[in-house]
Amino acid sequence: MSNLEQDPAETICLTEPAPGVEVLEPRDVPLGGPRAMNVRRTLPQRKRSLIGAWCFADHYGPDPVTGPGAMDVPPHPHTGLQTVTWLFEGEIEHRDSTGAVALIRPGQVNLMTAGAGIQHSEVSTAAATRLHGVQLWVALPDASRHTAPFFEHANPEPVTIGDATLRVFVGALDGDGSPVTAFTPLLGAQVELPAGGAVTLPADPAFEYGLLVDAGAPRFGGADIPRDHLGYLPPGQSELRLEAGDAPVRAVLLGGVPLGEPIVMWWNFVGRSHDEVVAFREQWQRDVIGGADAAGRFGRVEGYPGAALPAPELPNVRLTPRD
Ligand code: MN
């Protein structure tokens, strides 16, 4: 799910941060169309495009859903990125043009490497009564972004560090790692703390970090991070201190070595130039929406009962790189 189509307002809010900590405010984005969901977007925003190679963070729910197909995202393309799906509640069926069909449930990760190009659909199942989770994208480095697409699914075991329970779904932390593929040094983990709990996590000084708070109001690096906000810490940390207040905390910890490559993001594409993204759009419209080449860049999704999503019109300005 998720796209950049309706993303007019970009804001940053600094709410009395401790030195070094940026508190990034979410903005509400109605996805509209067949998605009909509101999401809370913390990446990208005007003052921060990336955390490591993480280039997109949408947080949604809990939203009630009733019956199969309550969330129904028709086949749509991606290039130059990985999508990472992590649920707190609900169940989604994924289908993509590599032939992968997978159910995802809370505590499991779907990682889809779009590489040169892929398309996929996402539909909530009859078992889902609420949907609650995060949709994340990872920008692929230039050396890897033309790789053939592939899909991975994993079920990370919970590990305990201090008072915290962690589920590492991308990368590794303190020796506990995820089997899914990362193309740059990267971390993605669910972190839970009981009320009054605290933990000091080992940090890689080469990484920058972000803590996206789903529940509770933890202190992170000495700053209070409100619910739905993202606390950012720059590289240079040797440890990460996380303290719950009066309420239990659930959060997603993102980290990585700064990508160091300007990227161009538009709709569901990540590229390196305006012209490249225009070409991706034209290929999608011609090969898939127009039906010209089912064996083209984006392949074909089998078993989805409906048509693929047409791309929106391009803006009247040239797309500019962000870093
Ligand atoms: Mn998608």
Coordinates of C-alpha atoms and ligand atoms in Angstrom, one line a residue:
M1 CA 0.0 0.0 0.0
S2 CA 1.1 3.6 0.4
N3 CA 2.0 6.1 -2.2
L4 CA 3.2 9.6 -2.4
E5 CA 0.3 10.8 -4.6
Q6 CA -1.5 12.9 -2.0
D7 CA 1.2 14.4 0.1
P8 CA 0.7 18.2 0.1
A9 CA 1.8 19.2 3.5
E10 CA 5.2 18.6 4.9
T11 CA 5.9 19.7 8.4
I12 CA 8.5 19.4 11.0
C13 CA 7.9 20.1 14.7
L14 CA 10.5 20.5 17.3
T15 CA 8.9 20.0 20.7
E16 CA 11.6 20.8 23.2
P17 CA 14.0 18.1 22.2
A18 CA 17.1 17.1 24.1
P19 CA 20.3 18.0 22.3
G20 CA 20.8 15.8 19.3
V21 CA 17.2 14.4 19.2
E22 CA 14.8 15.6 16.6
V23 CA 11.2 14.9 17.2
L24 CA 9.5 14.5 13.9
E25 CA 5.7 15.1 13.9
P26 CA 3.5 12.8 11.8
R27 CA 1.1 14.2 9.2
D28 CA -2.2 12.7 8.4
V29 CA -2.4 11.5 4.8
P30 CA -5.7 10.2 3.3
L31 CA -4.6 7.6 0.8
G32 CA -7.9 7.8 -0.9
G33 CA -9.0 5.8 -3.9
P34 CA -9.4 2.1 -3.3
R35 CA -7.3 2.3 -0.1
A36 CA -9.7 4.6 1.7
M37 CA -7.3 4.7 4.7
N38 CA -5.7 7.5 6.7
V39 CA -2.1 7.0 7.5
R40 CA 0.3 9.0 9.8
R41 CA 3.4 9.7 7.7
T42 CA 6.7 10.5 9.4
L43 CA 9.1 9.9 6.4
P44 CA 9.8 11.6 4.2
Q45 CA 9.2 15.1 5.4
R46 CA 10.8 18.4 4.5
K47 CA 13.6 18.3 7.0
R48 CA 14.3 14.6 6.8
S49 CA 14.0 12.3 3.8
L50 CA 15.9 9.2 5.0
I51 CA 17.0 7.4 8.1
G52 CA 19.8 5.1 6.8
A53 CA 18.2 3.8 3.7
W54 CA 14.6 3.9 5.2
C55 CA 12.9 6.4 2.9
F56 CA 9.2 6.0 3.8
A57 CA 7.3 5.4 7.0
D58 CA 3.5 5.2 7.1
H59 CA 1.8 4.2 10.4
Y60 CA -1.9 3.3 10.4
G61 CA -4.7 2.0 12.6
P62 CA -6.1 0.4 14.6
D63 CA -8.8 0.8 12.0
P64 CA -11.9 -1.5 12.1
V65 CA -12.3 -3.6 9.0
T66 CA -15.1 -6.0 8.3
G67 CA -15.1 -8.9 5.9
P68 CA -12.7 -10.0 3.2
G69 CA -11.2 -7.3 1.0
A70 CA -12.0 -4.4 3.4
M71 CA -8.6 -3.1 2.5
D72 CA -8.1 -3.8 -1.2
V73 CA -5.1 -2.4 -2.9
P74 CA -5.0 -3.4 -6.6
P75 CA -1.8 -4.3 -8.4
H76 CA 0.6 -1.3 -8.5
P77 CA 4.2 -1.0 -9.3
H78 CA 7.4 -0.4 -7.4
T79 CA 11.0 0.2 -8.5
G80 CA 14.3 0.8 -6.8
L81 CA 13.1 0.0 -3.3
Q82 CA 12.1 -2.7 -0.8
T83 CA 8.7 -2.7 0.9
V84 CA 8.6 -3.8 4.5
T85 CA 5.2 -4.7 5.9
W86 CA 4.9 -5.1 9.7
L87 CA 1.5 -5.6 11.4
F88 CA 0.4 -5.1 15.1
E89 CA -3.1 -6.4 14.3
G90 CA -4.9 -7.9 11.3
E91 CA -4.1 -10.2 8.3
I92 CA -3.2 -9.3 4.7
E93 CA -2.8 -11.4 1.6
H94 CA 0.0 -10.3 -0.7
R95 CA 0.4 -11.3 -4.3
D96 CA 3.2 -10.2 -6.6
S97 CA 4.6 -10.6 -10.1
T98 CA 7.3 -13.0 -9.0
G99 CA 4.5 -15.4 -8.3
A100 CA 4.6 -15.0 -4.5
V101 CA 1.4 -15.4 -2.6
A102 CA 1.7 -14.9 1.2
L103 CA -0.4 -14.2 4.2
I104 CA 1.1 -11.8 6.8
R105 CA 0.1 -11.7 10.4
P106 CA 1.4 -9.7 13.5
G107 CA 5.0 -10.6 14.4
Q108 CA 5.8 -11.6 10.8
V109 CA 7.6 -9.5 8.1
N110 CA 7.0 -9.4 4.4
L111 CA 10.0 -7.9 2.6
M112 CA 9.6 -7.3 -1.1
T113 CA 12.6 -6.3 -3.1
A114 CA 11.3 -4.4 -6.1
G115 CA 14.7 -4.0 -7.7
A116 CA 14.3 -3.2 -11.5
G117 CA 10.5 -3.5 -11.2
I118 CA 7.6 -5.5 -9.6
Q119 CA 3.9 -5.2 -9.1
H120 CA 1.8 -6.4 -6.2
S121 CA -1.6 -6.4 -4.6
E122 CA -2.6 -6.3 -0.9
V123 CA -6.0 -7.4 0.4
S124 CA -7.1 -7.8 4.0
T125 CA -8.6 -11.2 4.8
A126 CA -11.8 -12.4 6.4
A127 CA -9.7 -13.1 9.6
A128 CA -8.9 -9.4 10.0
T129 CA -11.2 -7.4 12.2
R130 CA -8.8 -4.5 12.7
L131 CA -5.7 -3.4 10.8
H132 CA -2.9 -1.8 12.6
G133 CA 0.7 -1.6 11.5
V134 CA 3.5 0.2 9.6
Q135 CA 4.4 0.3 5.9
L136 CA 8.0 1.0 5.3
W137 CA 10.2 1.4 2.3
V138 CA 13.9 1.0 2.0
A139 CA 15.8 2.7 -0.9
L140 CA 18.1 0.4 -2.7
P141 CA 21.7 1.7 -3.3
D142 CA 22.6 2.4 -6.9
A143 CA 24.7 -0.7 -7.2
S144 CA 21.7 -2.9 -6.3
R145 CA 18.7 -1.1 -7.5
H146 CA 18.5 -2.9 -10.9
T147 CA 18.5 -6.4 -9.3
A148 CA 15.7 -8.9 -10.3
P149 CA 12.7 -8.6 -7.9
F150 CA 12.2 -11.2 -5.1
F151 CA 10.0 -11.7 -2.1
E152 CA 10.8 -12.9 1.4
H153 CA 8.8 -13.7 4.5
A154 CA 10.1 -14.3 8.0
N155 CA 8.8 -14.8 11.5
P156 CA 11.4 -13.3 13.9
E157 CA 11.7 -14.8 17.4
P158 CA 11.2 -12.4 20.2
V159 CA 14.4 -11.6 22.2
T160 CA 14.7 -10.0 25.6
I161 CA 17.2 -7.3 26.4
G162 CA 16.8 -5.6 29.8
D163 CA 13.1 -4.9 30.3
A164 CA 12.5 -4.9 26.5
T165 CA 11.1 -7.4 24.1
L166 CA 12.4 -7.0 20.6
R167 CA 11.5 -8.5 17.3
V168 CA 14.3 -7.8 14.8
F169 CA 12.7 -7.9 11.4
V170 CA 15.5 -6.4 9.3
G171 CA 19.2 -6.4 10.0
A172 CA 20.7 -7.4 13.4
L173 CA 20.9 -6.0 16.9
D174 CA 23.1 -7.5 19.6
G175 CA 23.6 -10.7 17.6
D176 CA 20.0 -11.3 16.9
G177 CA 19.3 -11.0 13.2
S178 CA 16.6 -11.3 10.6
P179 CA 17.2 -13.6 7.6
V180 CA 15.7 -11.2 5.1
T181 CA 17.9 -9.4 2.7
A182 CA 19.3 -5.9 3.3
F183 CA 21.5 -4.1 0.7
T184 CA 22.9 -1.5 3.1
P185 CA 23.6 -1.8 6.9
L186 CA 20.1 -1.5 8.3
L187 CA 18.0 -2.2 11.4
G188 CA 14.2 -2.6 11.8
A189 CA 12.8 -3.9 15.0
Q190 CA 9.7 -3.8 17.1
V191 CA 10.5 -2.8 20.7
E192 CA 8.1 -3.3 23.6
L193 CA 8.6 -2.1 27.2
P194 CA 6.3 -2.6 30.2
A195 CA 5.2 0.5 32.1
G196 CA 8.1 1.8 34.1
G197 CA 10.6 -0.4 32.2
A198 CA 13.8 0.7 30.6
V199 CA 16.5 -0.7 28.3
T200 CA 19.9 0.4 27.0
L201 CA 20.4 -1.0 23.6
P202 CA 23.8 -1.3 21.8
A203 CA 24.1 1.1 19.0
D204 CA 26.4 1.3 15.9
P205 CA 28.1 4.7 15.8
A206 CA 27.9 4.6 12.0
F207 CA 24.1 4.3 12.1
E208 CA 21.4 7.0 12.5
Y209 CA 18.3 5.9 14.3
G210 CA 14.6 6.7 14.4
L211 CA 12.0 5.5 17.0
L212 CA 8.4 5.5 15.7
V213 CA 6.1 5.3 18.7
D214 CA 2.9 3.3 18.4
A215 CA 1.9 3.1 22.0
G216 CA 3.0 4.9 25.2
A217 CA 5.3 8.0 25.4
P218 CA 8.8 6.8 25.9
R219 CA 12.0 8.8 26.5
F220 CA 14.5 8.1 23.8
G221 CA 18.0 9.6 23.9
G222 CA 16.7 11.8 26.7
A223 CA 13.8 13.3 24.8
D224 CA 10.1 12.6 25.3
I225 CA 8.7 11.1 22.1
P226 CA 4.9 11.4 21.9
R227 CA 2.7 8.7 20.4
D228 CA 2.8 8.5 16.6
H229 CA 5.9 10.7 16.5
L230 CA 9.4 9.7 15.3
G231 CA 12.4 10.5 17.4
Y232 CA 15.6 10.9 15.4
L233 CA 19.2 10.4 16.6
P234 CA 22.1 11.2 14.3
P235 CA 25.2 9.0 13.8
G236 CA 27.7 8.8 16.7
Q237 CA 25.6 7.0 19.3
S238 CA 27.2 4.1 21.1
E239 CA 24.0 3.1 22.9
L240 CA 20.3 3.9 22.8
R241 CA 18.5 4.5 26.0
L242 CA 14.8 3.9 26.0
E243 CA 12.5 4.4 29.0
A244 CA 8.8 3.9 29.4
G245 CA 6.8 6.2 31.5
D246 CA 3.5 5.2 33.2
A247 CA 2.3 3.3 30.2
P248 CA 3.6 0.3 28.3
V249 CA 5.5 1.2 25.1
R250 CA 5.4 -0.3 21.7
A251 CA 7.6 1.3 19.0
V252 CA 9.4 0.5 15.8
L253 CA 13.2 1.2 15.9
L254 CA 14.7 2.0 12.5
G255 CA 18.4 2.5 11.8
G256 CA 21.1 2.4 9.2
V257 CA 24.2 3.9 7.7
P258 CA 23.2 7.1 5.9
L259 CA 22.5 6.2 2.3
G260 CA 24.6 9.0 0.9
E261 CA 22.8 9.0 -2.5
P262 CA 20.2 11.5 -3.5
I263 CA 17.0 9.8 -4.6
V264 CA 13.9 10.8 -6.6
M265 CA 10.7 9.5 -5.1
W266 CA 7.4 9.8 -6.9
W267 CA 4.2 7.7 -6.5
N268 CA 5.5 4.2 -6.0
F269 CA 8.8 4.6 -7.7
V270 CA 12.3 5.4 -6.4
G271 CA 14.8 6.5 -9.0
R272 CA 17.7 8.8 -9.5
S273 CA 16.3 11.4 -11.9
H274 CA 13.1 13.0 -13.2
D275 CA 13.5 11.3 -16.6
E276 CA 14.0 7.9 -15.1
V277 CA 10.8 8.1 -13.1
V278 CA 8.9 9.4 -16.1
A279 CA 10.1 6.4 -18.0
F280 CA 9.0 4.0 -15.2
R281 CA 5.6 5.7 -15.3
E282 CA 5.3 5.4 -19.1
Q283 CA 6.3 1.7 -19.0
W284 CA 3.7 1.0 -16.4
Q285 CA 1.0 2.8 -18.3
R286 CA 1.9 1.1 -21.6
D287 CA 2.8 -2.4 -20.6
V288 CA 0.3 -3.0 -17.7
I289 CA -2.5 -0.5 -17.9
G290 CA -2.5 -0.6 -21.7
G291 CA -1.7 -4.3 -21.8
A292 CA 1.2 -4.0 -24.3
D293 CA 3.7 -6.3 -22.6
A294 CA 2.9 -8.7 -19.7
A295 CA 6.6 -9.8 -19.7
G296 CA 7.9 -6.3 -19.4
R297 CA 9.5 -4.6 -16.4
F298 CA 6.6 -5.1 -14.1
G299 CA 5.4 -8.6 -15.0
R300 CA 1.9 -9.7 -14.1
V301 CA 0.1 -10.5 -10.8
E302 CA -1.9 -13.7 -11.0
G303 CA -5.1 -14.3 -9.1
Y304 CA -6.1 -10.7 -8.2
P305 CA -9.8 -10.2 -9.3
G306 CA -9.6 -6.8 -10.8
A307 CA -7.6 -4.2 -12.8
A308 CA -4.2 -2.7 -11.9
L309 CA -4.0 0.9 -10.6
P310 CA -3.2 3.5 -13.3
A311 CA -0.5 6.0 -12.4
P312 CA -1.5 9.5 -11.5
E313 CA -0.5 12.4 -13.7
L314 CA 2.9 13.7 -13.2
P315 CA 3.3 17.2 -11.6
N316 CA 4.0 20.1 -13.9
V317 CA 7.4 20.6 -12.3
R318 CA 10.5 18.5 -12.6
L319 CA 11.0 16.0 -9.8
T320 CA 14.0 16.9 -7.7
P321 CA 16.4 14.6 -5.8
R322 CA 16.3 14.5 -2.0
D323 CA 18.9 13.4 0.4
Ligands
MN1 MN 3.0 -1.3 -2.6

